[in-house]
JSON list of C-alpha atoms in Angstrom, two decimals:
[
{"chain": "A", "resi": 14, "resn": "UNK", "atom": "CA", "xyz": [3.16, -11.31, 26.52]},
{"chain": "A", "resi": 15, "resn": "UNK", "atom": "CA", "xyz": [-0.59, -10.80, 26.11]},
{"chain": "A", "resi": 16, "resn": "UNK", "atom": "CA", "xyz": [-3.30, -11.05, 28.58]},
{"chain": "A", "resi": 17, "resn": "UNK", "atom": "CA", "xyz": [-5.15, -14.20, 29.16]},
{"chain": "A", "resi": 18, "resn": "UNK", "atom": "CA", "xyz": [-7.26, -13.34, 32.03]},
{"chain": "A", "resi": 19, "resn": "UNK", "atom": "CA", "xyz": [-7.98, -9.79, 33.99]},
{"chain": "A", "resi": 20, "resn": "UNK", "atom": "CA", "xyz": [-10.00, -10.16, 36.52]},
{"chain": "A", "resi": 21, "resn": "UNK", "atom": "CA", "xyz": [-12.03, -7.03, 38.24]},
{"chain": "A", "resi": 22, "resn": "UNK", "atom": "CA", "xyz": [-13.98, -6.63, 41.52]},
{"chain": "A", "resi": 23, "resn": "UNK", "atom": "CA", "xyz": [-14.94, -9.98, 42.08]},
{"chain": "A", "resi": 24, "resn": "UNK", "atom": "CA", "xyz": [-17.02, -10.99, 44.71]},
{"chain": "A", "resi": 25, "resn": "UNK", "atom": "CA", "xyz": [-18.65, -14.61, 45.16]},
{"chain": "A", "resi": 26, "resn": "UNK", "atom": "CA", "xyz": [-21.11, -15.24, 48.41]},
{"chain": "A", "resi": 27, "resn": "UNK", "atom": "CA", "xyz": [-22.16, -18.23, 49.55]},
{"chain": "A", "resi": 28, "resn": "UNK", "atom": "CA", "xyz": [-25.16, -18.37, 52.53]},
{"chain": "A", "resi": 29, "resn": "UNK", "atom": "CA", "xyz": [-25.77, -14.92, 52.19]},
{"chain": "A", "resi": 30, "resn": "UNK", "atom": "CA", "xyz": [-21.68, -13.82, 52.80]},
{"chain": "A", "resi": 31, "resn": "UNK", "atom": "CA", "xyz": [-18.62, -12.69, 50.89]},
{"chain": "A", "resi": 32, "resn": "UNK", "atom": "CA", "xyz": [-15.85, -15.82, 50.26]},
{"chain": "A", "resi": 33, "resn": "UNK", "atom": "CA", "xyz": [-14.02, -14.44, 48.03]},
{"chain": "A", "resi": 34, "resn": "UNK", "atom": "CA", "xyz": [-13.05, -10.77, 46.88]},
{"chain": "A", "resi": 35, "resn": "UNK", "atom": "CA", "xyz": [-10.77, -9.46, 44.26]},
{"chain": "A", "resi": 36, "resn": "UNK", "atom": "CA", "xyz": [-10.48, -5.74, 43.63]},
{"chain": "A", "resi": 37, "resn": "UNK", "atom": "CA", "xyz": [-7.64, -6.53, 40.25]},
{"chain": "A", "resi": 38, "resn": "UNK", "atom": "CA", "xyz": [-5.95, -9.47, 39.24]},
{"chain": "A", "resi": 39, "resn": "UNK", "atom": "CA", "xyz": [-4.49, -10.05, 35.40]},
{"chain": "A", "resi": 40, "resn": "UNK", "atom": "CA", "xyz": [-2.23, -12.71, 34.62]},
{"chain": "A", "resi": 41, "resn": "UNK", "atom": "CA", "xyz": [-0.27, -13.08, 31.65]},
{"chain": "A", "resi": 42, "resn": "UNK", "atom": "CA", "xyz": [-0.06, -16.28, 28.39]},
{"chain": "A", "resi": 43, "resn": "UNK", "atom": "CA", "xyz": [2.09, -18.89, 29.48]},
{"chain": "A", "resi": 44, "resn": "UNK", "atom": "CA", "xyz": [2.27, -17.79, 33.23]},
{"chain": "A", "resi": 45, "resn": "UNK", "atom": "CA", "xyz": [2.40, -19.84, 36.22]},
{"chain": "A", "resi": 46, "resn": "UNK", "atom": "CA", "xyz": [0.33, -18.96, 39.01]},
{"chain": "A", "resi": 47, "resn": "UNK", "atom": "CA", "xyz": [0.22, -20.01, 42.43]},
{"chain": "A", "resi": 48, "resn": "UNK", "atom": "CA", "xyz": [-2.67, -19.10, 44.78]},
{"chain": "A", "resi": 49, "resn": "UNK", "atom": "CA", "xyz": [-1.16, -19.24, 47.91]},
{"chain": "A", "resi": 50, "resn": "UNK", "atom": "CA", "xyz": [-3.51, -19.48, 51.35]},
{"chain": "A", "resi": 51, "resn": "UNK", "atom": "CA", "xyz": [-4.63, -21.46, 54.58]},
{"chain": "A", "resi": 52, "resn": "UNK", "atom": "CA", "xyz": [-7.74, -24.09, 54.23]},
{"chain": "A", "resi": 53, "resn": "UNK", "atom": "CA", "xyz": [-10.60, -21.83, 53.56]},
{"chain": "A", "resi": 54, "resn": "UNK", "atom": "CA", "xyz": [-9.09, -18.97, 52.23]},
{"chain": "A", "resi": 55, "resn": "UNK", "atom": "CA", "xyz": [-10.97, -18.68, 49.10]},
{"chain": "A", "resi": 56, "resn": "UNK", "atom": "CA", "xyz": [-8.44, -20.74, 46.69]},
{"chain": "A", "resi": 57, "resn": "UNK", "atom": "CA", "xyz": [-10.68, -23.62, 45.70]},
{"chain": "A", "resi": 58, "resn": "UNK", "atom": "CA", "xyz": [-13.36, -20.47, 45.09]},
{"chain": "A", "resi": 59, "resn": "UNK", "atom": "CA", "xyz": [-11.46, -18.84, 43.19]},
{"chain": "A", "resi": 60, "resn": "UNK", "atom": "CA", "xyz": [-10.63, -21.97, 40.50]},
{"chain": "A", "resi": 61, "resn": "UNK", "atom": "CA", "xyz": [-13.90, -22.77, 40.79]},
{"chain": "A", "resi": 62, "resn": "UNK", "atom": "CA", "xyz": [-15.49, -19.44, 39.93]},
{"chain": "A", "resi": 63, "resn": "UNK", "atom": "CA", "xyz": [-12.43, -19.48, 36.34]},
{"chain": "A", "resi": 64, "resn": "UNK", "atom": "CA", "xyz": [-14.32, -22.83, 35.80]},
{"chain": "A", "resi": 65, "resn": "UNK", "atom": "CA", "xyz": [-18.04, -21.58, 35.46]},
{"chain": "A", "resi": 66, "resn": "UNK", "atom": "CA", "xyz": [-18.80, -23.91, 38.10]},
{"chain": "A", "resi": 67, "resn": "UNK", "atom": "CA", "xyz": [-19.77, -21.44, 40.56]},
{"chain": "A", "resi": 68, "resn": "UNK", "atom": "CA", "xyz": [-21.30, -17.44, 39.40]},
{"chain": "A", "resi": 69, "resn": "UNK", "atom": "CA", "xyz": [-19.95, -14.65, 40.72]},
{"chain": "A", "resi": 70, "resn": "UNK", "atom": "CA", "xyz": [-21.72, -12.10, 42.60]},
{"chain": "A", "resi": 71, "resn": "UNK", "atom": "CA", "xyz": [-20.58, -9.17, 40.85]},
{"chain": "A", "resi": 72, "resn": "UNK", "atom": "CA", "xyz": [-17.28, -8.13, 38.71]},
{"chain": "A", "resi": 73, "resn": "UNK", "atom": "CA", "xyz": [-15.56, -8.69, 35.48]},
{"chain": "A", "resi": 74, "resn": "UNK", "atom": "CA", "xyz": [-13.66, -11.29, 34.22]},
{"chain": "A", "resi": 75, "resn": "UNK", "atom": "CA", "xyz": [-11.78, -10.86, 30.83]},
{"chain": "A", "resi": 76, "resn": "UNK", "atom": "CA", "xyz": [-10.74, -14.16, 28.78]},
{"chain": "A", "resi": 77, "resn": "UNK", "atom": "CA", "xyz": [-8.37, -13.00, 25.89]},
{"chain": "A", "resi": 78, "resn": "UNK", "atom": "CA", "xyz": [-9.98, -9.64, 26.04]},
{"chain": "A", "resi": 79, "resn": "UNK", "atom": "CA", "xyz": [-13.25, -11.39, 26.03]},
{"chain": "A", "resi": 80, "resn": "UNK", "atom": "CA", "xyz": [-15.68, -10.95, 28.67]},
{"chain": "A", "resi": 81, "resn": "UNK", "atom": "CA", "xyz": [-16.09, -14.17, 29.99]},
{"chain": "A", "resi": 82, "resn": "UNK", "atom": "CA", "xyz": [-20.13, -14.54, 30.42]},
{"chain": "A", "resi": 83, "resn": "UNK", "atom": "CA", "xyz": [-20.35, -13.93, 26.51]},
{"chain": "A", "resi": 84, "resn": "UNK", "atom": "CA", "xyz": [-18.19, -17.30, 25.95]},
{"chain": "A", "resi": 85, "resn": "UNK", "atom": "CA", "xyz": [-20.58, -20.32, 25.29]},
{"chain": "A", "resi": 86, "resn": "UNK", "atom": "CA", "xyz": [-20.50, -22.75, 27.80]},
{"chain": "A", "resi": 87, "resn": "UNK", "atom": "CA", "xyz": [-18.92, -25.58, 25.72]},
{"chain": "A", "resi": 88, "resn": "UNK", "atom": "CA", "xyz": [-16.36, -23.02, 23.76]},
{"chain": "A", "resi": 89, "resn": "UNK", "atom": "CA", "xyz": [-15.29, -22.10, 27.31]},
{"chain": "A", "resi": 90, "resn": "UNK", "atom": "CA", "xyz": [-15.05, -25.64, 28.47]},
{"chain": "A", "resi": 91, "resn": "UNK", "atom": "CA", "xyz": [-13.26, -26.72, 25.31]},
{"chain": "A", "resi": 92, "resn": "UNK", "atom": "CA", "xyz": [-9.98, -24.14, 26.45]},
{"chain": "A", "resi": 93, "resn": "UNK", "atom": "CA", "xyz": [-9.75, -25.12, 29.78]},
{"chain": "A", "resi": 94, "resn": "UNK", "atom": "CA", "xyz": [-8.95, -28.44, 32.05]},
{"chain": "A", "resi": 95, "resn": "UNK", "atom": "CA", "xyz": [-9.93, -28.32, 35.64]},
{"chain": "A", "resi": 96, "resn": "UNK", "atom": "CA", "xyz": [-7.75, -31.22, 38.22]},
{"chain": "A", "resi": 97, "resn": "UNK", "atom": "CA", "xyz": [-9.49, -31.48, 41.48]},
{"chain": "A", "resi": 98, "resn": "UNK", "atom": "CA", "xyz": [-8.17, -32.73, 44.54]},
{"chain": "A", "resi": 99, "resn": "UNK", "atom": "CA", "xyz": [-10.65, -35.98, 44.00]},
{"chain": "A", "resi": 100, "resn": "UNK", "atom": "CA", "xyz": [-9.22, -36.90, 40.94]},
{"chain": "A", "resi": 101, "resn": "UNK", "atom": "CA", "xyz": [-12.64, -38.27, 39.53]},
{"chain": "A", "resi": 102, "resn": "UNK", "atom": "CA", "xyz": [-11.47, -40.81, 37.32]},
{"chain": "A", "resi": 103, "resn": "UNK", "atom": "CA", "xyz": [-13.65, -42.82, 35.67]},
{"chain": "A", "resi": 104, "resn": "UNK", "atom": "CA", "xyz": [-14.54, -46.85, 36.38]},
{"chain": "A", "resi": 105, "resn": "UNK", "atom": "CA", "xyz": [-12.23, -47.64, 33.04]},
{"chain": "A", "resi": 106, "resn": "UNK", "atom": "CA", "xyz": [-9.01, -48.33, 31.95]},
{"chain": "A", "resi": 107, "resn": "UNK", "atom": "CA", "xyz": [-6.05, -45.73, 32.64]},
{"chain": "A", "resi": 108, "resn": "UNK", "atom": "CA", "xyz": [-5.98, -44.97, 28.74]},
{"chain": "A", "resi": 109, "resn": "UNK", "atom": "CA", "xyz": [-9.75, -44.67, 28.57]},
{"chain": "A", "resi": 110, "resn": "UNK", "atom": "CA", "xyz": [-10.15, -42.21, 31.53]},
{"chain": "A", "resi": 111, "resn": "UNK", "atom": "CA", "xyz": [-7.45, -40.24, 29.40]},
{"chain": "A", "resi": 112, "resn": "UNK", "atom": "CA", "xyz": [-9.17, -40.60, 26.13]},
{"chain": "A", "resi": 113, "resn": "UNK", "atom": "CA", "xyz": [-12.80, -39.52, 27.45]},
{"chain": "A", "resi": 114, "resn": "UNK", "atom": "CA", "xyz": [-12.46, -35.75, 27.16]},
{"chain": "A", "resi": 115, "resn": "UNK", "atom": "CA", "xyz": [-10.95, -36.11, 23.86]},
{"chain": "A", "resi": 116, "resn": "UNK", "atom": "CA", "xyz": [-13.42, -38.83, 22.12]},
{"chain": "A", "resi": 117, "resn": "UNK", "atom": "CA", "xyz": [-16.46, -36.14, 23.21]},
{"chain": "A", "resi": 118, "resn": "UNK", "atom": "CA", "xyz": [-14.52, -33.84, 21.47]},
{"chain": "A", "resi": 119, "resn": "UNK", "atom": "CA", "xyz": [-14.61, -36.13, 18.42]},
{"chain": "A", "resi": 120, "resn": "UNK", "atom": "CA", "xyz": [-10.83, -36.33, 18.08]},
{"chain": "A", "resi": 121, "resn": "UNK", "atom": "CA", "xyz": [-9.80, -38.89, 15.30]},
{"chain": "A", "resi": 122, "resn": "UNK", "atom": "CA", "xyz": [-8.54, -42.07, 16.81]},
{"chain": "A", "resi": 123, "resn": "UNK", "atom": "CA", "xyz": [-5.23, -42.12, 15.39]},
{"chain": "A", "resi": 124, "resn": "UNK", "atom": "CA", "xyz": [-4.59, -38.53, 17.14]},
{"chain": "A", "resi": 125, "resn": "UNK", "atom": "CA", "xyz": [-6.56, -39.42, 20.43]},
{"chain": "A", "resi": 126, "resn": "UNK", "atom": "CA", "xyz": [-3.90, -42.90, 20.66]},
{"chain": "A", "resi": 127, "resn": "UNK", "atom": "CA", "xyz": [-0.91, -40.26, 19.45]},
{"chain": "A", "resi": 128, "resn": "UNK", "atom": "CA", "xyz": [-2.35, -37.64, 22.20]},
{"chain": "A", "resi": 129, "resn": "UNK", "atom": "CA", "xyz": [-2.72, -40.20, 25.44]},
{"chain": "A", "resi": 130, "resn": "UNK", "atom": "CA", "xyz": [0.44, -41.94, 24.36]},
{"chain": "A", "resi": 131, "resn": "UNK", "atom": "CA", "xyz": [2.51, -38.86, 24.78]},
{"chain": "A", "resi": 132, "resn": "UNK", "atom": "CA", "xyz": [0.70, -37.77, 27.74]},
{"chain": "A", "resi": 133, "resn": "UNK", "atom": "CA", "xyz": [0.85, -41.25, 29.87]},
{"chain": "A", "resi": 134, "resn": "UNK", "atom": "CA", "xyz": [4.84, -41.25, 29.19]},
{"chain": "A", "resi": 135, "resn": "UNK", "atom": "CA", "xyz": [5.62, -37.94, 29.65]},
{"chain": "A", "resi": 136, "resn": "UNK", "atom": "CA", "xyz": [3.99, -38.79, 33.13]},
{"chain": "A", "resi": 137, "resn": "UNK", "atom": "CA", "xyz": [5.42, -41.74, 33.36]},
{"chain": "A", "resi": 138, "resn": "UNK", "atom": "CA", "xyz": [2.05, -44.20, 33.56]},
{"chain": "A", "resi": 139, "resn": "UNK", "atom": "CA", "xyz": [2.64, -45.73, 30.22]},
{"chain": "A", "resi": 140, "resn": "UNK", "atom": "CA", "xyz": [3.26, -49.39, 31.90]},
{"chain": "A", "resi": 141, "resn": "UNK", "atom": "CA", "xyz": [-0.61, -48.66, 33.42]},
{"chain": "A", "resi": 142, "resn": "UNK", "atom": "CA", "xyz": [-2.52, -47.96, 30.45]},
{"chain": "A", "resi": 143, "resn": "UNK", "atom": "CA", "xyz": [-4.38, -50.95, 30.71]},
{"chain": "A", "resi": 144, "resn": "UNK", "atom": "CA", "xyz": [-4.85, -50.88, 34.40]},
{"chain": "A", "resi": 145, "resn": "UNK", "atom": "CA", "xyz": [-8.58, -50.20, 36.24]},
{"chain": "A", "resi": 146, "resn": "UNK", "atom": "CA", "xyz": [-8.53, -46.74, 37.76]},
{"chain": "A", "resi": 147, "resn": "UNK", "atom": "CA", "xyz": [-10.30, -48.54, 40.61]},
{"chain": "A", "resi": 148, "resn": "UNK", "atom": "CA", "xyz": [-6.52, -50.52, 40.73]},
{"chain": "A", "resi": 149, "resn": "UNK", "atom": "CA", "xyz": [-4.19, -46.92, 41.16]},
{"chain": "A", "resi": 150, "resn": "UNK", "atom": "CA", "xyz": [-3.06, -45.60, 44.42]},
{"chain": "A", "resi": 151, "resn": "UNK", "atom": "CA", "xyz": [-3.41, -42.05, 45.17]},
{"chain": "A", "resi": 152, "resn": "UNK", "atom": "CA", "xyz": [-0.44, -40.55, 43.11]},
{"chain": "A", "resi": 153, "resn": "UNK", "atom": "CA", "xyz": [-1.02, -42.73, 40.11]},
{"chain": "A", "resi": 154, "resn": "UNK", "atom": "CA", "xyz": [-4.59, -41.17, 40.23]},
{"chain": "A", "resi": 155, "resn": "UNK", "atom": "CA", "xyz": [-3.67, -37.95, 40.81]},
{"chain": "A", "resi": 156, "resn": "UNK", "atom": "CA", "xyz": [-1.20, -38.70, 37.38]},
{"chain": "A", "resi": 157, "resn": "UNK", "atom": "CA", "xyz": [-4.42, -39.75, 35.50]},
{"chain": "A", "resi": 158, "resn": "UNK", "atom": "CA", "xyz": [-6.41, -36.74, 35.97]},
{"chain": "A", "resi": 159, "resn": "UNK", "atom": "CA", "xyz": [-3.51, -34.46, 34.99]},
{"chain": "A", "resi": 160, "resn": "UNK", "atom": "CA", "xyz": [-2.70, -36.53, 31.46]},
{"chain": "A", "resi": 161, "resn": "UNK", "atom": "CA", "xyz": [-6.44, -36.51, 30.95]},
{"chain": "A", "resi": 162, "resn": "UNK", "atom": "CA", "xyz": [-6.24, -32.43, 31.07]},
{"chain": "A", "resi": 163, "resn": "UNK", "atom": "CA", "xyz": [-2.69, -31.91, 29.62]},
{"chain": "A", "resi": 164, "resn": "UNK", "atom": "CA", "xyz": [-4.00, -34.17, 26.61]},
{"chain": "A", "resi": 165, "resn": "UNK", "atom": "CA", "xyz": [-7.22, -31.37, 25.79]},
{"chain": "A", "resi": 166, "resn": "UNK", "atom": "CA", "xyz": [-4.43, -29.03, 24.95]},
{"chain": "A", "resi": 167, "resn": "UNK", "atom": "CA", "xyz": [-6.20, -26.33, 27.29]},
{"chain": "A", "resi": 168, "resn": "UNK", "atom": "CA", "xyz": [-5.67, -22.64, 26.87]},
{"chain": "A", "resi": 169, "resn": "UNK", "atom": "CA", "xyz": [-5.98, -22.81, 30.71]},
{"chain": "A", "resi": 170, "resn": "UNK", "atom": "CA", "xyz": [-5.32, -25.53, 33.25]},
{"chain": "A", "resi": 171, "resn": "UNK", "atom": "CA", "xyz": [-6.67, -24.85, 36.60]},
{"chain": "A", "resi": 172, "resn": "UNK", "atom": "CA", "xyz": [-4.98, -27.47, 39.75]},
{"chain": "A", "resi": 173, "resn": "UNK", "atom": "CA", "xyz": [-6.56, -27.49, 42.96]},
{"chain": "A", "resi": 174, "resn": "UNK", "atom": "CA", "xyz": [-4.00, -28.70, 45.49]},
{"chain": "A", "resi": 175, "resn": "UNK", "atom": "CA", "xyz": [-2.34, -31.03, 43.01]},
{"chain": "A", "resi": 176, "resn": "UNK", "atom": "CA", "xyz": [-0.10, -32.27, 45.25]},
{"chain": "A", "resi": 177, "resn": "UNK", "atom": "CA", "xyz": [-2.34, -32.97, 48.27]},
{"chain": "A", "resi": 178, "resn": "UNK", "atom": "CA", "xyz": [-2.45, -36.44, 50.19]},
{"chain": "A", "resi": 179, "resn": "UNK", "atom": "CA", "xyz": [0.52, -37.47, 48.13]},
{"chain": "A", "resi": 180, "resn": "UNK", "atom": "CA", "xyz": [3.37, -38.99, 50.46]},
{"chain": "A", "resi": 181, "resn": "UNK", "atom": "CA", "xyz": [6.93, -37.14, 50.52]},
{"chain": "A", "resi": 182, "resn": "UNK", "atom": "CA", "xyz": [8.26, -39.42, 47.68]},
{"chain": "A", "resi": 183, "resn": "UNK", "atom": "CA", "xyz": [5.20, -39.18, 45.52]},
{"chain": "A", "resi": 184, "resn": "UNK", "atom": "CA", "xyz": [5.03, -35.60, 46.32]},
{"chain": "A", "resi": 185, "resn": "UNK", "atom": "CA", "xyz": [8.45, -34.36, 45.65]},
{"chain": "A", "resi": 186, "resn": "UNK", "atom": "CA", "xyz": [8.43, -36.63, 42.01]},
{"chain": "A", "resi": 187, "resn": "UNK", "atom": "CA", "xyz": [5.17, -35.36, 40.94]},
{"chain": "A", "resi": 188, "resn": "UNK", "atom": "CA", "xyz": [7.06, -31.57, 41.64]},
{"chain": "A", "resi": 189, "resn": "UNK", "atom": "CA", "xyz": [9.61, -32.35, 39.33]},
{"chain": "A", "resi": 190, "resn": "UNK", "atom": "CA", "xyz": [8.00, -34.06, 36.80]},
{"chain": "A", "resi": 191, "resn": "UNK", "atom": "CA", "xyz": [4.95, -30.99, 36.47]},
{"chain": "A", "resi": 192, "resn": "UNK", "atom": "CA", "xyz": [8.39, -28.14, 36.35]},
{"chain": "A", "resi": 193, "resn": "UNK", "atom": "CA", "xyz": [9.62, -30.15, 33.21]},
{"chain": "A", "resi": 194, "resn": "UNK", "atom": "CA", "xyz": [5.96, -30.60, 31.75]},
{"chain": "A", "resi": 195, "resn": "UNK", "atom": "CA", "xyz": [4.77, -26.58, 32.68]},
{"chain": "A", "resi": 196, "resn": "UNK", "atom": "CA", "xyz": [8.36, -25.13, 31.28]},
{"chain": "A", "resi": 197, "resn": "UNK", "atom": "CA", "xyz": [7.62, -26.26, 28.32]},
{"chain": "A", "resi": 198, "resn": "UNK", "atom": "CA", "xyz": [4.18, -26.89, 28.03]},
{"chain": "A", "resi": 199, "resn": "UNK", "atom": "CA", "xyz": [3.60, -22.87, 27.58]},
{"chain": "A", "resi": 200, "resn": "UNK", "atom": "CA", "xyz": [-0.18, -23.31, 28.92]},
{"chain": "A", "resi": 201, "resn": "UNK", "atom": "CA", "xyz": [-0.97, -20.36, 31.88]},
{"chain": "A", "resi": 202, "resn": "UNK", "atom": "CA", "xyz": [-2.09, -22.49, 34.79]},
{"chain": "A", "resi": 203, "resn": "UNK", "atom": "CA", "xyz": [-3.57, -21.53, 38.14]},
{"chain": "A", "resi": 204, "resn": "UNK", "atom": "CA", "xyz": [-2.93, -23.77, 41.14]},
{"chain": "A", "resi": 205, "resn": "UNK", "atom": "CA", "xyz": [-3.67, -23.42, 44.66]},
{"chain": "A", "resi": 206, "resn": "UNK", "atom": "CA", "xyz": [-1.54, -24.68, 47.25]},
{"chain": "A", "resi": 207, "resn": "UNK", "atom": "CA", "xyz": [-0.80, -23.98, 51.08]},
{"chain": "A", "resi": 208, "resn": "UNK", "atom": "CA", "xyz": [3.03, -25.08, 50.36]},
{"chain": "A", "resi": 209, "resn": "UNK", "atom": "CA", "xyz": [5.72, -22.63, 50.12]},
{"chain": "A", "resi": 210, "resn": "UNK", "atom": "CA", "xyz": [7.85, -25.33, 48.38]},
{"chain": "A", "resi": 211, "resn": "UNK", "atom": "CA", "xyz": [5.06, -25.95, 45.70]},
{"chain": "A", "resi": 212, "resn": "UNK", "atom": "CA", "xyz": [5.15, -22.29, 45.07]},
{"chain": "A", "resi": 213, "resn": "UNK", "atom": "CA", "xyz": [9.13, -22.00, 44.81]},
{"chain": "A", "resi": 214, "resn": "UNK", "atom": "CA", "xyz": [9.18, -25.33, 42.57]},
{"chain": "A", "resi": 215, "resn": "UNK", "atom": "CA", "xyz": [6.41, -24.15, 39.95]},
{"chain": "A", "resi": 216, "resn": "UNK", "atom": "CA", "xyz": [5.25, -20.84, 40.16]},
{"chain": "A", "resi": 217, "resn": "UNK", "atom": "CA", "xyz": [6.56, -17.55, 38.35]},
{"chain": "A", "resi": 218, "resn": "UNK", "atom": "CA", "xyz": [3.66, -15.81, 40.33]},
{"chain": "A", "resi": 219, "resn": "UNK", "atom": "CA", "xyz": [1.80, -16.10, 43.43]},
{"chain": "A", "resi": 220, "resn": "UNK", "atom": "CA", "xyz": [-0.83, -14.58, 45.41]},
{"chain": "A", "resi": 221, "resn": "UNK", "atom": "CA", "xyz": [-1.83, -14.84, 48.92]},
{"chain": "A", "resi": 222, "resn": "UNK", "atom": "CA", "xyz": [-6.02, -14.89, 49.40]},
{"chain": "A", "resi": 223, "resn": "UNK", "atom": "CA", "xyz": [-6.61, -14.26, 53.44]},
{"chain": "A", "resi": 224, "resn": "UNK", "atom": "CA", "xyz": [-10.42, -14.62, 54.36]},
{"chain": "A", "resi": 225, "resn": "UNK", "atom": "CA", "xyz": [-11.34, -14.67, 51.04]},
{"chain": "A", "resi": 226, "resn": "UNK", "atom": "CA", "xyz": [-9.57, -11.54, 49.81]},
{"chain": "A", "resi": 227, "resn": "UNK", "atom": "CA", "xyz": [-7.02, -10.93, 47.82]},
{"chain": "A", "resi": 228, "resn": "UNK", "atom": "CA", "xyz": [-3.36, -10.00, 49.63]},
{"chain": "A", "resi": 229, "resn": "UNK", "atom": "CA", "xyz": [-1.75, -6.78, 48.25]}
]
């Protein structure tokens, strides 16, 4: 397998202190990682920093042996999806809050139906399609933001805590319905997670941040 990301000596600060350092960390196409960690460990740093939402400090990062600040914004954008705790859905229908990402993208409308289609089923929200996001409970939300990402065909998907505030039903379904979808999905995704069950459901790696740094 080839490299997706390699990641060298990175260091964010925030008010003037170190949050997050990583000396090495490379992760292989198609991989699963889990970033394993208490609250404010660095995790939701570190996916944020693989975003361009926050700027490092100092270090390298490598993006299919390209270094990463020499990626256009919108190129970079365009190969990854980002799922947030707050799922940040938009005040639309369930199929239009799916659709958004790809219509900006100027998908034709026969493959943007085709692509949120396949996405709402194979997460099983077909039956809401036509429902107001303001309408869905937590999980259904949570369900949303994840088609709406899966459908962009990202190179990388990036899942902050995707299984947080979910109750034990909701939880454990959403578990097994992402370990069909990431099997054979063959995108790398990053998610962070304090759960030792998340990371024996999903992950074929993890890592442990502590403070910020990176747990050898």
């Amino acid at each position: 397998m080839s490299m997706l990301l390699d990641i060298r000596d990175l260091v964010v600060y925030r008010a003037g202190r170190p949050v997050l350092e990583i000396k090495r960390l490379s992760i292989e196409k198609g991989r699963v990682l889990a970033v394993a960690g208490p609250n404010g460990s660095g995790k939701t740093t570190l996916l944020l920093v693989l975003a361009r939402i926050l700027k490092p400090a100092g270090g390298k990062i490598q993006f299919d042996g390209q270094a990463l600040e020499n990626i256009p914004d919108l190129k970079y954008r365009r190969l990854i999806g980002l799922v947030m705790q707050d799922s940040l859905l938009l005040n639309c229908s369930v199929f239009d809050n799916v659709a958004t990402g790809l219509r900006f993208r100027h998908i034709p409308k026969i493959e943007v139906t085709r692509r949120v289609g396949d996405w709402l089923e194979r997460l099983g929200i077909s039956h809401l399609r036509q429902r107001p996001a303001s309408q869905l409970s937590g999980g259904e939300a949570r369900r949303v933001a994840l088609a709406r990402a899966f459908a962009l065909q990202p190179d990388l998907l990036l899942l902050d805590e995707p299984f947080s505030a979910l109750d034990r039903s909701s939880r454990h379904k959403l578990q097994e319905d992402l370990k069909k979808i990431l099997a054979g999905a063959n995108i790398t995704t990053i998610f962070s997670t304090h759960s030792e069950t998340d990371v024996q459901k999903l992950a074929d790696l993890k890592i442990e941040l502590d403070g910020g740094k990176l747990e050898v």
